[in-house]
Amino acid sequence: MDMRRLVGLNFAKLRKDKGFTQERFAEMSGFTQQYVSDLERGRRNPTVVTLFHLASALGVTPADLVAELDPPQTD
């Protein structure tokens, strides 16, 4: 999977799990709502520093933003 898409999907899931709208997250984090929207659609390529700030605002680790959503199961 494309890393930008993976980060966007993980970010959207975590944001929603925390109860934030895009607008509310933007207000409390300092990112713009447009950036958040573009990120979730895989249109942004966040830097490591940006991943750190996004994760901090969500109360998760940067690794949570880049982790595989559903790792393959082994039998």
PQR file with spaces between the fields and no chain letter, atoms N, CA, C, O and H, PARSE charges and radii, in Angstrom:
ATOM       1  N    MET     1       0.838   -1.183    0.000 -0.4000 1.5000
ATOM       2  CA   MET     1       0.000    0.000    0.000 -0.0000 2.0000
ATOM       3  C    MET     1       0.879    1.239    0.000  0.5500 1.7000
ATOM       4  O    MET     1       1.947    1.263    0.611 -0.5500 1.4000
ATOM       5  N    ASP     2       0.419    2.251   -0.684 -0.4000 1.5000
ATOM       6  CA   ASP     2       1.115    3.533   -0.719 -0.0000 2.0000
ATOM       7  C    ASP     2       1.192    4.115    0.692  0.5500 1.7000
ATOM       8  O    ASP     2       0.188    4.168    1.403 -0.5500 1.4000
ATOM       9  H    ASP     2      -0.449    2.233   -1.181  0.4000 1.0000
ATOM      10  N    MET     3       2.371    4.543    1.089 -0.4000 1.5000
ATOM      11  CA   MET     3       2.576    5.041    2.452 -0.0000 2.0000
ATOM      12  C    MET     3       1.725    6.272    2.753  0.5500 1.7000
ATOM      13  O    MET     3       1.223    6.410    3.868 -0.5500 1.4000
ATOM      14  H    MET     3       3.187    4.500    0.512  0.4000 1.0000
ATOM      15  N    ARG     4       1.554    7.165    1.787 -0.4000 1.5000
ATOM      16  CA   ARG     4       0.708    8.342    2.035 -0.0000 2.0000
ATOM      17  C    ARG     4      -0.725    7.922    2.327  0.5500 1.7000
ATOM      18  O    ARG     4      -1.377    8.478    3.210 -0.5500 1.4000
ATOM      19  H    ARG     4       1.962    7.054    0.881  0.4000 1.0000
ATOM      20  N    ARG     5      -1.205    6.947    1.586 -0.4000 1.5000
ATOM      21  CA   ARG     5      -2.574    6.446    1.791 -0.0000 2.0000
ATOM      22  C    ARG     5      -2.686    5.758    3.149  0.5500 1.7000
ATOM      23  O    ARG     5      -3.672    5.939    3.862 -0.5500 1.4000
ATOM      24  H    ARG     5      -0.675    6.495    0.868  0.4000 1.0000
ATOM      25  N    LEU     6      -1.680    4.973    3.501 -0.4000 1.5000
ATOM      26  CA   LEU     6      -1.685    4.278    4.787 -0.0000 2.0000
ATOM      27  C    LEU     6      -1.728    5.262    5.949  0.5500 1.7000
ATOM      28  O    LEU     6      -2.523    5.097    6.875 -0.5500 1.4000
ATOM      29  H    LEU     6      -0.878    4.825    2.922  0.4000 1.0000
ATOM      30  N    VAL     7      -0.879    6.281    5.906 -0.4000 1.5000
ATOM      31  CA   VAL     7      -0.865    7.301    6.960 -0.0000 2.0000
ATOM      32  C    VAL     7      -2.213    7.999    7.024  0.5500 1.7000
ATOM      33  O    VAL     7      -2.739    8.236    8.111 -0.5500 1.4000
ATOM      34  H    VAL     7      -0.234    6.415    5.154  0.4000 1.0000
ATOM      35  N    GLY     8      -2.772    8.328    5.875 -0.4000 1.5000
ATOM      36  CA   GLY     8      -4.071    9.000    5.846 -0.0000 2.0000
ATOM      37  C    GLY     8      -5.178    8.158    6.454  0.5500 1.7000
ATOM      38  O    GLY     8      -5.995    8.664    7.222 -0.5500 1.4000
ATOM      39  H    GLY     8      -2.345    8.135    4.992  0.4000 1.0000
ATOM      40  N    LEU     9      -5.209    6.879    6.115 -0.4000 1.5000
ATOM      41  CA   LEU     9      -6.231    5.987    6.674 -0.0000 2.0000
ATOM      42  C    LEU     9      -6.059    5.819    8.178  0.5500 1.7000
ATOM      43  O    LEU     9      -7.031    5.875    8.930 -0.5500 1.4000
ATOM      44  H    LEU     9      -4.545    6.468    5.490  0.4000 1.0000
ATOM      45  N    ASN    10      -4.819    5.613    8.611 -0.4000 1.5000
ATOM      46  CA   ASN    10      -4.559    5.474   10.047 -0.0000 2.0000
ATOM      47  C    ASN    10      -4.915    6.748   10.799  0.5500 1.7000
ATOM      48  O    ASN    10      -5.540    6.705   11.859 -0.5500 1.4000
ATOM      49  H    ASN    10      -4.029    5.568    7.999  0.4000 1.0000
ATOM      50  N    PHE    11      -4.506    7.886   10.235 -0.4000 1.5000
ATOM      51  CA   PHE    11      -4.800    9.160   10.884 -0.0000 2.0000
ATOM      52  C    PHE    11      -6.305    9.370   11.014  0.5500 1.7000
ATOM      53  O    PHE    11      -6.788    9.744   12.082 -0.5500 1.4000
ATOM      54  H    PHE    11      -3.998    7.921    9.375  0.4000 1.0000
ATOM      55  N    ALA    12      -7.049    9.131    9.935 -0.4000 1.5000
ATOM      56  CA   ALA    12      -8.506    9.323    9.955 -0.0000 2.0000
ATOM      57  C    ALA    12      -9.154    8.422   11.009  0.5500 1.7000
ATOM      58  O    ALA    12     -10.029    8.863   11.754 -0.5500 1.4000
ATOM      59  H    ALA    12      -6.657    8.826    9.067  0.4000 1.0000
ATOM      60  N    LYS    13      -8.727    7.172   11.067 -0.4000 1.5000
ATOM      61  CA   LYS    13      -9.292    6.241   12.048 -0.0000 2.0000
ATOM      62  C    LYS    13      -9.002    6.707   13.479  0.5500 1.7000
ATOM      63  O    LYS    13      -9.898    6.742   14.322 -0.5500 1.4000
ATOM      64  H    LYS    13      -8.016    6.814   10.461  0.4000 1.0000
ATOM      65  N    LEU    14      -7.762    7.056   13.737 -0.4000 1.5000
ATOM      66  CA   LEU    14      -7.383    7.495   15.083 -0.0000 2.0000
ATOM      67  C    LEU    14      -8.087    8.794   15.462  0.5500 1.7000
ATOM      68  O    LEU    14      -8.526    8.957   16.600 -0.5500 1.4000
ATOM      69  H    LEU    14      -7.034    7.027   13.052  0.4000 1.0000
ATOM      70  N    ARG    15      -8.192    9.709   14.518 -0.4000 1.5000
ATOM      71  CA   ARG    15      -8.874   10.985   14.782 -0.0000 2.0000
ATOM      72  C    ARG    15     -10.328   10.741   15.157  0.5500 1.7000
ATOM      73  O    ARG    15     -10.834   11.306   16.127 -0.5500 1.4000
ATOM      74  H    ARG    15      -7.835    9.577   13.594  0.4000 1.0000
ATOM      75  N    LYS    16     -10.993    9.896   14.379 -0.4000 1.5000
ATOM      76  CA   LYS    16     -12.399    9.584   14.657 -0.0000 2.0000
ATOM      77  C    LYS    16     -12.552    8.831   15.970  0.5500 1.7000
ATOM      78  O    LYS    16     -13.489    9.084   16.726 -0.5500 1.4000
ATOM      79  H    LYS    16     -10.582    9.437   13.591  0.4000 1.0000
ATOM      80  N    ASP    17     -11.628    7.899   16.248 -0.4000 1.5000
ATOM      81  CA   ASP    17     -11.661    7.154   17.514 -0.0000 2.0000
ATOM      82  C    ASP    17     -11.557    8.089   18.716  0.5500 1.7000
ATOM      83  O    ASP    17     -12.126    7.819   19.773 -0.5500 1.4000
ATOM      84  H    ASP    17     -10.866    7.694   15.634  0.4000 1.0000
ATOM      85  N    LYS    18     -10.825    9.191   18.545 -0.4000 1.5000
ATOM      86  CA   LYS    18     -10.660   10.175   19.630 -0.0000 2.0000
ATOM      87  C    LYS    18     -11.818   11.176   19.684  0.5500 1.7000
ATOM      88  O    LYS    18     -11.884   12.011   20.586 -0.5500 1.4000
ATOM      89  H    LYS    18     -10.363    9.411   17.686  0.4000 1.0000
ATOM      90  N    GLY    19     -12.733   11.083   18.708 -0.4000 1.5000
ATOM      91  CA   GLY    19     -13.910   11.943   18.716 -0.0000 2.0000
ATOM      92  C    GLY    19     -13.705   13.315   18.111  0.5500 1.7000
ATOM      93  O    GLY    19     -14.508   14.218   18.346 -0.5500 1.4000
ATOM      94  H    GLY    19     -12.680   10.405   17.975  0.4000 1.0000
ATOM      95  N    PHE    20     -12.646   13.490   17.336 -0.4000 1.5000
ATOM      96  CA   PHE    20     -12.379   14.782   16.713 -0.0000 2.0000
ATOM      97  C    PHE    20     -12.960   14.842   15.307  0.5500 1.7000
ATOM      98  O    PHE    20     -12.848   13.883   14.543 -0.5500 1.4000
ATOM      99  H    PHE    20     -11.994   12.757   17.145  0.4000 1.0000
ATOM     100  N    THR    21     -13.576   15.961   14.970 -0.4000 1.5000
ATOM     101  CA   THR    21     -13.872   16.261   13.576 -0.0000 2.0000
ATOM     102  C    THR    21     -12.576   16.802   12.967  0.5500 1.7000
ATOM     103  O    THR    21     -11.639   17.132   13.694 -0.5500 1.4000
ATOM     104  H    THR    21     -13.667   16.740   15.591  0.4000 1.0000
ATOM     105  N    GLN    22     -12.525   16.893   11.655 -0.4000 1.5000
ATOM     106  CA   GLN    22     -11.352   17.506   11.032 -0.0000 2.0000
ATOM     107  C    GLN    22     -11.181   18.937   11.520  0.5500 1.7000
ATOM     108  O    GLN    22     -10.067   19.379   11.799 -0.5500 1.4000
ATOM     109  H    GLN    22     -13.286   16.625   11.065  0.4000 1.0000
ATOM     110  N    GLU    23     -12.290   19.655   11.620 -0.4000 1.5000
ATOM     111  CA   GLU    23     -12.229   21.049   12.037 -0.0000 2.0000
ATOM     112  C    GLU    23     -11.725   21.191   13.470  0.5500 1.7000
ATOM     113  O    GLU    23     -10.886   22.045   13.756 -0.5500 1.4000
ATOM     114  H    GLU    23     -13.195   19.296   11.394  0.4000 1.0000
ATOM     115  N    ARG    24     -12.231   20.366   14.354 -0.4000 1.5000
ATOM     116  CA   ARG    24     -11.820   20.436   15.760 -0.0000 2.0000
ATOM     117  C    ARG    24     -10.346   20.055   15.906  0.5500 1.7000
ATOM     118  O    ARG    24      -9.609   20.697   16.654 -0.5500 1.4000
ATOM     119  H    ARG    24     -12.913   19.673   14.121  0.4000 1.0000
ATOM     120  N    PHE    25      -9.921   19.016   15.194 -0.4000 1.5000
ATOM     121  CA   PHE    25      -8.515   18.634   15.252 -0.0000 2.0000
ATOM     122  C    PHE    25      -7.641   19.774   14.764  0.5500 1.7000
ATOM     123  O    PHE    25      -6.608   20.072   15.363 -0.5500 1.4000
ATOM     124  H    PHE    25     -10.520   18.495   14.586  0.4000 1.0000
ATOM     125  N    ALA    26      -8.053   20.412   13.679 -0.4000 1.5000
ATOM     126  CA   ALA    26      -7.288   21.531   13.132 -0.0000 2.0000
ATOM     127  C    ALA    26      -7.171   22.660   14.157  0.5500 1.7000
ATOM     128  O    ALA    26      -6.093   23.225   14.342 -0.5500 1.4000
ATOM     129  H    ALA    26      -8.893   20.170   13.193  0.4000 1.0000
ATOM     130  N    GLU    27      -8.266   22.982   14.814 -0.4000 1.5000
ATOM     131  CA   GLU    27      -8.252   24.055   15.815 -0.0000 2.0000
ATOM     132  C    GLU    27      -7.294   23.763   16.956  0.5500 1.7000
ATOM     133  O    GLU    27      -6.541   24.639   17.380 -0.5500 1.4000
ATOM     134  H    GLU    27      -9.142   22.523   14.663  0.4000 1.0000
ATOM     135  N    MET    28      -7.321   22.545   17.449 -0.4000 1.5000
ATOM     136  CA   MET    28      -6.510   22.241   18.635 -0.0000 2.0000
ATOM     137  C    MET    28      -5.058   21.894   18.312  0.5500 1.7000
ATOM     138  O    MET    28      -4.200   21.953   19.192 -0.5500 1.4000
ATOM     139  H    MET    28      -7.933   21.833   17.104  0.4000 1.0000
ATOM     140  N    SER    29      -4.775   21.534   17.063 -0.4000 1.5000
ATOM     141  CA   SER    29      -3.423   21.092   16.728 -0.0000 2.0000
ATOM     142  C    SER    29      -2.577   22.154   16.026  0.5500 1.7000
ATOM     143  O    SER    29      -1.348   22.087   16.049 -0.5500 1.4000
ATOM     144  H    SER    29      -5.472   21.486   16.348  0.4000 1.0000
ATOM     145  N    GLY    30      -3.236   23.134   15.401 -0.4000 1.5000
ATOM     146  CA   GLY    30      -2.499   24.133   14.649 -0.0000 2.0000
ATOM     147  C    GLY    30      -2.356   23.801   13.172  0.5500 1.7000
ATOM     148  O    GLY    30      -1.889   24.636   12.398 -0.5500 1.4000
ATOM     149  H    GLY    30      -4.235   23.189   15.383  0.4000 1.0000
ATOM     150  N    PHE    31      -2.748   22.598   12.768 -0.4000 1.5000
ATOM     151  CA   PHE    31      -2.780   22.258   11.353 -0.0000 2.0000
ATOM     152  C    PHE    31      -4.054   22.845   10.763  0.5500 1.7000
ATOM     153  O    PHE    31      -5.029   23.060   11.483 -0.5500 1.4000
ATOM     154  H    PHE    31      -3.127   21.919   13.397  0.4000 1.0000
ATOM     155  N    THR    32      -4.055   23.105    9.467 -0.4000 1.5000
ATOM     156  CA   THR    32      -5.267   23.613    8.848 -0.0000 2.0000
ATOM     157  C    THR    32      -6.220   22.457    8.541  0.5500 1.7000
ATOM     158  O    THR    32      -5.799   21.307    8.417 -0.5500 1.4000
ATOM     159  H    THR    32      -3.263   22.931    8.882  0.4000 1.0000
ATOM     160  N    GLN    33      -7.494   22.776    8.421 -0.4000 1.5000
ATOM     161  CA   GLN    33      -8.476   21.750    8.069 -0.0000 2.0000
ATOM     162  C    GLN    33      -8.174   21.205    6.689  0.5500 1.7000
ATOM     163  O    GLN    33      -8.372   20.015    6.440 -0.5500 1.4000
ATOM     164  H    GLN    33      -7.836   23.710    8.522  0.4000 1.0000
ATOM     165  N    GLN    34      -7.700   22.046    5.787 -0.4000 1.5000
ATOM     166  CA   GLN    34      -7.348   21.599    4.435 -0.0000 2.0000
ATOM     167  C    GLN    34      -6.197   20.601    4.485  0.5500 1.7000
ATOM     168  O    GLN    34      -6.210   19.608    3.757 -0.5500 1.4000
ATOM     169  H    GLN    34      -7.539   23.012    5.989  0.4000 1.0000
ATOM     170  N    TYR    35      -5.204   20.850    5.335 -0.4000 1.5000
ATOM     171  CA   TYR    35      -4.082   19.914    5.472 -0.0000 2.0000
ATOM     172  C    TYR    35      -4.588   18.570    5.977  0.5500 1.7000
ATOM     173  O    TYR    35      -4.217   17.520    5.450 -0.5500 1.4000
ATOM     174  H    TYR    35      -5.194   21.656    5.926  0.4000 1.0000
ATOM     175  N    VAL    36      -5.435   18.608    6.999 -0.4000 1.5000
ATOM     176  CA   VAL    36      -5.993   17.370    7.567 -0.0000 2.0000
ATOM     177  C    VAL    36      -6.767   16.604    6.497  0.5500 1.7000
ATOM     178  O    VAL    36      -6.618   15.388    6.373 -0.5500 1.4000
ATOM     179  H    VAL    36      -5.736   19.460    7.427  0.4000 1.0000
ATOM     180  N    SER    37      -7.578   17.298    5.740 -0.4000 1.5000
ATOM     181  CA   SER    37      -8.350   16.668    4.672 -0.0000 2.0000
ATOM     182  C    SER    37      -7.432   16.049    3.620  0.5500 1.7000
ATOM     183  O    SER    37      -7.627   14.902    3.217 -0.5500 1.4000
ATOM     184  H    SER    37      -7.699   18.285    5.841  0.4000 1.0000
ATOM     185  N    ASP    38      -6.443   16.803    3.182 -0.4000 1.5000
ATOM     186  CA   ASP    38      -5.503   16.288    2.180 -0.0000 2.0000
ATOM     187  C    ASP    38      -4.715   15.098    2.714  0.5500 1.7000
ATOM     188  O    ASP    38      -4.467   14.137    1.986 -0.5500 1.4000
ATOM     189  H    ASP    38      -6.285   17.735    3.509  0.4000 1.0000
ATOM     190  N    LEU    39      -4.325   15.159    3.974 -0.4000 1.5000
ATOM     191  CA   LEU    39      -3.597   14.060    4.602 -0.0000 2.0000
ATOM     192  C    LEU    39      -4.437   12.783    4.570  0.5500 1.7000
ATOM     193  O    LEU    39      -3.948   11.717    4.195 -0.5500 1.4000
ATOM     194  H    LEU    39      -4.527   15.940    4.566  0.4000 1.0000
ATOM     195  N    GLU    40      -5.689   12.903    4.963 -0.4000 1.5000
ATOM     196  CA   GLU    40      -6.560   11.731    5.022 -0.0000 2.0000
ATOM     197  C    GLU    40      -6.839   11.149    3.642  0.5500 1.7000
ATOM     198  O    GLU    40      -7.130    9.959    3.522 -0.5500 1.4000
ATOM     199  H    GLU    40      -6.085   13.769    5.267  0.4000 1.0000
ATOM     200  N    ARG    41      -6.756   11.955    2.622 -0.4000 1.5000
ATOM     201  CA   ARG    41      -6.980   11.469    1.256 -0.0000 2.0000
ATOM     202  C    ARG    41      -5.690   11.022    0.576  0.5500 1.7000
ATOM     203  O    ARG    41      -5.691   10.688   -0.609 -0.5500 1.4000
ATOM     204  H    ARG    41      -6.520   12.922    2.720  0.4000 1.0000
ATOM     205  N    GLY    42      -4.589   11.016    1.329 -0.4000 1.5000
ATOM     206  CA   GLY    42      -3.320   10.561    0.769 -0.0000 2.0000
ATOM     207  C    GLY    42      -2.666   11.538   -0.171  0.5500 1.7000
ATOM     208  O    GLY    42      -1.837   11.152   -0.995 -0.5500 1.4000
ATOM     209  H    GLY    42      -4.588   11.288    2.292  0.4000 1.0000
ATOM     210  N    ARG    43      -3.029   12.801   -0.059 -0.4000 1.5000
ATOM     211  CA   ARG    43      -2.471   13.832   -0.943 -0.0000 2.0000
ATOM     212  C    ARG    43      -1.298   14.579   -0.328  0.5500 1.7000
ATOM     213  O    ARG    43      -0.692   15.433   -0.976 -0.5500 1.4000
ATOM     214  H    ARG    43      -3.703   13.114    0.610  0.4000 1.0000
ATOM     215  N    ARG    44      -0.981   14.265    0.900 -0.4000 1.5000
ATOM     216  CA   ARG    44       0.158   14.892    1.586 -0.0000 2.0000
ATOM     217  C    ARG    44       1.211   13.842    1.883  0.5500 1.7000
ATOM     218  O    ARG    44       0.905   12.664    2.069 -0.5500 1.4000
ATOM     219  H    ARG    44      -1.473   13.572    1.427  0.4000 1.0000
ATOM     220  N    ASN    45       2.435   14.283    1.924 -0.4000 1.5000
ATOM     221  CA   ASN    45       3.557   13.419    2.259 -0.0000 2.0000
ATOM     222  C    ASN    45       4.228   14.011    3.501  0.5500 1.7000
ATOM     223  O    ASN    45       5.220   14.732    3.391 -0.5500 1.4000
ATOM     224  H    ASN    45       2.684   15.240    1.773  0.4000 1.0000
ATOM     225  N    PRO    46       3.680   13.702    4.687 -0.5600 1.5000
ATOM     226  CA   PRO    46       4.177   14.352    5.901  0.2800 2.0000
ATOM     227  C    PRO    46       5.616   13.964    6.231  0.5500 1.7000
ATOM     228  O    PRO    46       6.042   12.830    6.012 -0.5500 1.4000
ATOM     229  N    THR    47       6.345   14.930    6.759 -0.4000 1.5000
ATOM     230  CA   THR    47       7.706   14.676    7.223 -0.0000 2.0000
ATOM     231  C    THR    47       7.658   13.922    8.542  0.5500 1.7000
ATOM     232  O    THR    47       6.599   13.794    9.155 -0.5500 1.4000
ATOM     233  H    THR    47       6.000   15.852    6.938  0.4000 1.0000
ATOM     234  N    VAL    48       8.789   13.433    8.966 -0.4000 1.5000
ATOM     235  CA   VAL    48       8.889   12.751   10.252 -0.0000 2.0000
ATOM     236  C    VAL    48       8.482   13.696   11.385  0.5500 1.7000
ATOM     237  O    VAL    48       7.806   13.284   12.327 -0.5500 1.4000
ATOM     238  H    VAL    48       9.650   13.537    8.468  0.4000 1.0000
ATOM     239  N    VAL    49       8.884   14.931   11.294 -0.4000 1.5000
ATOM     240  CA   VAL    49       8.530   15.919   12.320 -0.0000 2.0000
ATOM     241  C    VAL    49       7.016   16.133   12.343  0.5500 1.7000
ATOM     242  O    VAL    49       6.416   16.218   13.415 -0.5500 1.4000
ATOM     243  H    VAL    49       9.433   15.266   10.529  0.4000 1.0000
ATOM     244  N    THR    50       6.402   16.220   11.172 -0.4000 1.5000
ATOM     245  CA   THR    50       4.947   16.385   11.099 -0.0000 2.0000
ATOM     246  C    THR    50       4.242   15.169   11.680  0.5500 1.7000
ATOM     247  O    THR    50       3.261   15.316   12.410 -0.5500 1.4000
ATOM     248  H    THR    50       6.889   16.152   10.301  0.4000 1.0000
ATOM     249  N    LEU    51       4.728   13.966   11.368 -0.4000 1.5000
ATOM     250  CA   LEU    51       4.135   12.753   11.951 -0.0000 2.0000
ATOM     251  C    LEU    51       4.197   12.812   13.475  0.5500 1.7000
ATOM     252  O    LEU    51       3.244   12.431   14.154 -0.5500 1.4000
ATOM     253  H    LEU    51       5.524   13.847   10.776  0.4000 1.0000
ATOM     254  N    PHE    52       5.318   13.290   14.008 -0.4000 1.5000
ATOM     255  CA   PHE    52       5.462   13.427   15.461 -0.0000 2.0000
ATOM     256  C    PHE    52       4.413   14.378   16.026  0.5500 1.7000
ATOM     257  O    PHE    52       3.789   14.075   17.043 -0.5500 1.4000
ATOM     258  H    PHE    52       6.092   13.599   13.456  0.4000 1.0000
ATOM     259  N    HIS    53       4.211   15.525   15.378 -0.4000 1.5000
ATOM     260  CA   HIS    53       3.242   16.512   15.866 -0.0000 2.0000
ATOM     261  C    HIS    53       1.804   16.009   15.731  0.5500 1.7000
ATOM     262  O    HIS    53       0.982   16.230   16.620 -0.5500 1.4000
ATOM     263  H    HIS    53       4.717   15.772   14.552  0.4000 1.0000
ATOM     264  N    LEU    54       1.503   15.340   14.630 -0.4000 1.5000
ATOM     265  CA   LEU    54       0.158   14.767   14.454 -0.0000 2.0000
ATOM     266  C    LEU    54      -0.116   13.727   15.533  0.5500 1.7000
ATOM     267  O    LEU    54      -1.172   13.735   16.166 -0.5500 1.4000
ATOM     268  H    LEU    54       2.171   15.161   13.908  0.4000 1.0000
ATOM     269  N    ALA    55       0.843   12.838   15.734 -0.4000 1.5000
ATOM     270  CA   ALA    55       0.683   11.778   16.734 -0.0000 2.0000
ATOM     271  C    ALA    55       0.553   12.360   18.135  0.5500 1.7000
ATOM     272  O    ALA    55      -0.284   11.910   18.918 -0.5500 1.4000
ATOM     273  H    ALA    55       1.701   12.831   15.221  0.4000 1.0000
ATOM     274  N    SER    56       1.366   13.348   18.453 -0.4000 1.5000
ATOM     275  CA   SER    56       1.301   13.976   19.775 -0.0000 2.0000
ATOM     276  C    SER    56      -0.069   14.583   20.028  0.5500 1.7000
ATOM     277  O    SER    56      -0.618   14.455   21.123 -0.5500 1.4000
ATOM     278  H    SER    56       2.045   13.713   17.817  0.4000 1.0000
ATOM     279  N    ALA    57      -0.618   15.242   19.023 -0.4000 1.5000
ATOM     280  CA   ALA    57      -1.939   15.862   19.165 -0.0000 2.0000
ATOM     281  C    ALA    57      -3.031   14.814   19.370  0.5500 1.7000
ATOM     282  O    ALA    57      -4.042   15.086   20.018 -0.5500 1.4000
ATOM     283  H    ALA    57      -0.173   15.346   18.134  0.4000 1.0000
ATOM     284  N    LEU    58      -2.827   13.622   18.821 -0.4000 1.5000
ATOM     285  CA   LEU    58      -3.804   12.541   18.990 -0.0000 2.0000
ATOM     286  C    LEU    58      -3.553   11.703   20.239  0.5500 1.7000
ATOM     287  O    LEU    58      -4.405   10.907   20.635 -0.5500 1.4000
ATOM     288  H    LEU    58      -2.005   13.401   18.295  0.4000 1.0000
ATOM     289  N    GLY    59      -2.391   11.877   20.859 -0.4000 1.5000
ATOM     290  CA   GLY    59      -2.056   11.074   22.033 -0.0000 2.0000
ATOM     291  C    GLY    59      -1.649    9.651   21.671  0.5500 1.7000
ATOM     292  O    GLY    59      -1.882    8.716   22.438 -0.5500 1.4000
ATOM     293  H    GLY    59      -1.699   12.523   20.537  0.4000 1.0000
ATOM     294  N    VAL    60      -1.035    9.493   20.489 -0.4000 1.5000
ATOM     295  CA   VAL    60      -0.556    8.190   20.039 -0.0000 2.0000
ATOM     296  C    VAL    60       0.916    8.320   19.668  0.5500 1.7000
ATOM     297  O    VAL    60       1.487    9.406   19.768 -0.5500 1.4000
ATOM     298  H    VAL    60      -0.845   10.252   19.867  0.4000 1.0000
ATOM     299  N    THR    61       1.528    7.231   19.246 -0.4000 1.5000
ATOM     300  CA   THR    61       2.923    7.298   18.809 -0.0000 2.0000
ATOM     301  C    THR    61       2.975    7.491   17.296  0.5500 1.7000
ATOM     302  O    THR    61       2.033    7.131   16.591 -0.5500 1.4000
ATOM     303  H    THR    61       1.064    6.349   19.165  0.4000 1.0000
ATOM     304  N    PRO    62       4.062    8.053   16.800 -0.5600 1.5000
ATOM     305  CA   PRO    62       4.197    8.170   15.345  0.2800 2.0000
ATOM     306  C    PRO    62       4.098    6.812   14.648  0.5500 1.7000
ATOM     307  O    PRO    62       3.608    6.725   13.522 -0.5500 1.4000
ATOM     308  N    ALA    63       4.557    5.767   15.309 -0.4000 1.5000
ATOM     309  CA   ALA    63       4.474    4.418   14.728 -0.0000 2.0000
ATOM     310  C    ALA    63       3.027    4.012   14.467  0.5500 1.7000
ATOM     311  O    ALA    63       2.760    3.255   13.533 -0.5500 1.4000
ATOM     312  H    ALA    63       4.955    5.838   16.224  0.4000 1.0000
ATOM     313  N    ASP    64       2.092    4.503   15.277 -0.4000 1.5000
ATOM     314  CA   ASP    64       0.677    4.190   15.061 -0.0000 2.0000
ATOM     315  C    ASP    64       0.176    4.735   13.727  0.5500 1.7000
ATOM     316  O    ASP    64      -0.762    4.190   13.145 -0.5500 1.4000
ATOM     317  H    ASP    64       2.309    5.118   16.035  0.4000 1.0000
ATOM     318  N    LEU    65       0.794    5.799   13.246 -0.4000 1.5000
ATOM     319  CA   LEU    65       0.370    6.403   11.981 -0.0000 2.0000
ATOM     320  C    LEU    65       0.910    5.663   10.761  0.5500 1.7000
ATOM     321  O    LEU    65       0.365    5.792    9.665 -0.5500 1.4000
ATOM     322  H    LEU    65       1.556    6.241   13.718  0.4000 1.0000
ATOM     323  N    VAL    66       1.972    4.894   10.943 -0.4000 1.5000
ATOM     324  CA   VAL    66       2.574    4.195    9.808 -0.0000 2.0000
ATOM     325  C    VAL    66       2.412    2.685    9.878  0.5500 1.7000
ATOM     326  O    VAL    66       2.882    1.968    8.994 -0.5500 1.4000
ATOM     327  H    VAL    66       2.415    4.789   11.833  0.4000 1.0000
ATOM     328  N    ALA    67       1.750    2.195   10.921 -0.4000 1.5000
ATOM     329  CA   ALA    67       1.566    0.749   11.088 -0.0000 2.0000
ATOM     330  C    ALA    67       0.590    0.202   10.053  0.5500 1.7000
ATOM     331  O    ALA    67      -0.352    0.884    9.650 -0.5500 1.4000
ATOM     332  H    ALA    67       1.368    2.777   11.639  0.4000 1.0000
ATOM     333  N    GLU    68       0.826   -1.032    9.630 -0.4000 1.5000
ATOM     334  CA   GLU    68      -0.106   -1.700    8.723 -0.0000 2.0000
ATOM     335  C    GLU    68      -1.458   -1.809    9.404  0.5500 1.7000
ATOM     336  O    GLU    68      -1.538   -2.133   10.589 -0.5500 1.4000
ATOM     337  H    GLU    68       1.591   -1.587    9.957  0.4000 1.0000
ATOM     338  N    LEU    69      -2.515   -1.540    8.659 -0.4000 1.5000
ATOM     339  CA   LEU    69      -3.865   -1.588    9.217 -0.0000 2.0000
ATOM     340  C    LEU    69      -4.246   -2.999    9.632  0.5500 1.7000
ATOM     341  O    LEU    69      -4.614   -3.234   10.782 -0.5500 1.4000
ATOM     342  H    LEU    69      -2.450   -1.277    7.696  0.4000 1.0000
ATOM     343  N    ASP    70      -4.159   -3.919    8.718 -0.4000 1.5000
ATOM     344  CA   ASP    70      -4.491   -5.311    8.980 -0.0000 2.0000
ATOM     345  C    ASP    70      -3.330   -6.178    8.543  0.5500 1.7000
ATOM     346  O    ASP    70      -3.288   -6.629    7.398 -0.5500 1.4000
ATOM     347  H    ASP    70      -3.860   -3.728    7.783  0.4000 1.0000
ATOM     348  N    PRO    71      -2.381   -6.418    9.446 -0.5600 1.5000
ATOM     349  CA   PRO    71      -1.232   -7.224    9.049  0.2800 2.0000
ATOM     350  C    PRO    71      -1.689   -8.606    8.577  0.5500 1.7000
ATOM     351  O    PRO    71      -2.659   -9.156    9.099 -0.5500 1.4000
ATOM     352  N    PRO    72      -0.993   -9.158    7.597 -0.5600 1.5000
ATOM     353  CA   PRO    72      -1.359  -10.490    7.126  0.2800 2.0000
ATOM     354  C    PRO    72      -1.267  -11.509    8.249  0.5500 1.7000
ATOM     355  O    PRO    72      -0.350  -11.469    9.069 -0.5500 1.4000
ATOM     356  N    GLN    73      -2.217  -12.409    8.274 -0.4000 1.5000
ATOM     357  CA   GLN    73      -2.222  -13.454    9.301 -0.0000 2.0000
ATOM     358  C    GLN    73      -1.445  -14.664    8.795  0.5500 1.7000
ATOM     359  O    GLN    73      -1.545  -15.047    7.630 -0.5500 1.4000
ATOM     360  H    GLN    73      -2.962  -12.441    7.608  0.4000 1.0000
ATOM     361  N    THR    74      -0.679  -15.245    9.688 -0.4000 1.5000
ATOM     362  CA   THR    74       0.040  -16.458    9.340 -0.0000 2.0000
ATOM     363  C    THR    74      -0.578  -17.638   10.065  0.5500 1.7000
ATOM     364  O    THR    74      -1.002  -17.526   11.216 -0.5500 1.4000
ATOM     365  H    THR    74      -0.598  -14.934   10.635  0.4000 1.0000
ATOM     366  N    ASP    75      -0.623  -18.740    9.396 -0.4000 1.5000
ATOM     367  CA   ASP    75      -1.211  -19.946   10.001 -0.0000 2.0000
ATOM     368  C    ASP    75      -0.160  -20.890   10.480  0.5500 1.7000
ATOM     369  O    ASP    75      -0.481  -21.952   11.014 -0.5500 1.4000
ATOM     370  H    ASP    75      -0.278  -18.831    8.461  0.4000 1.0000
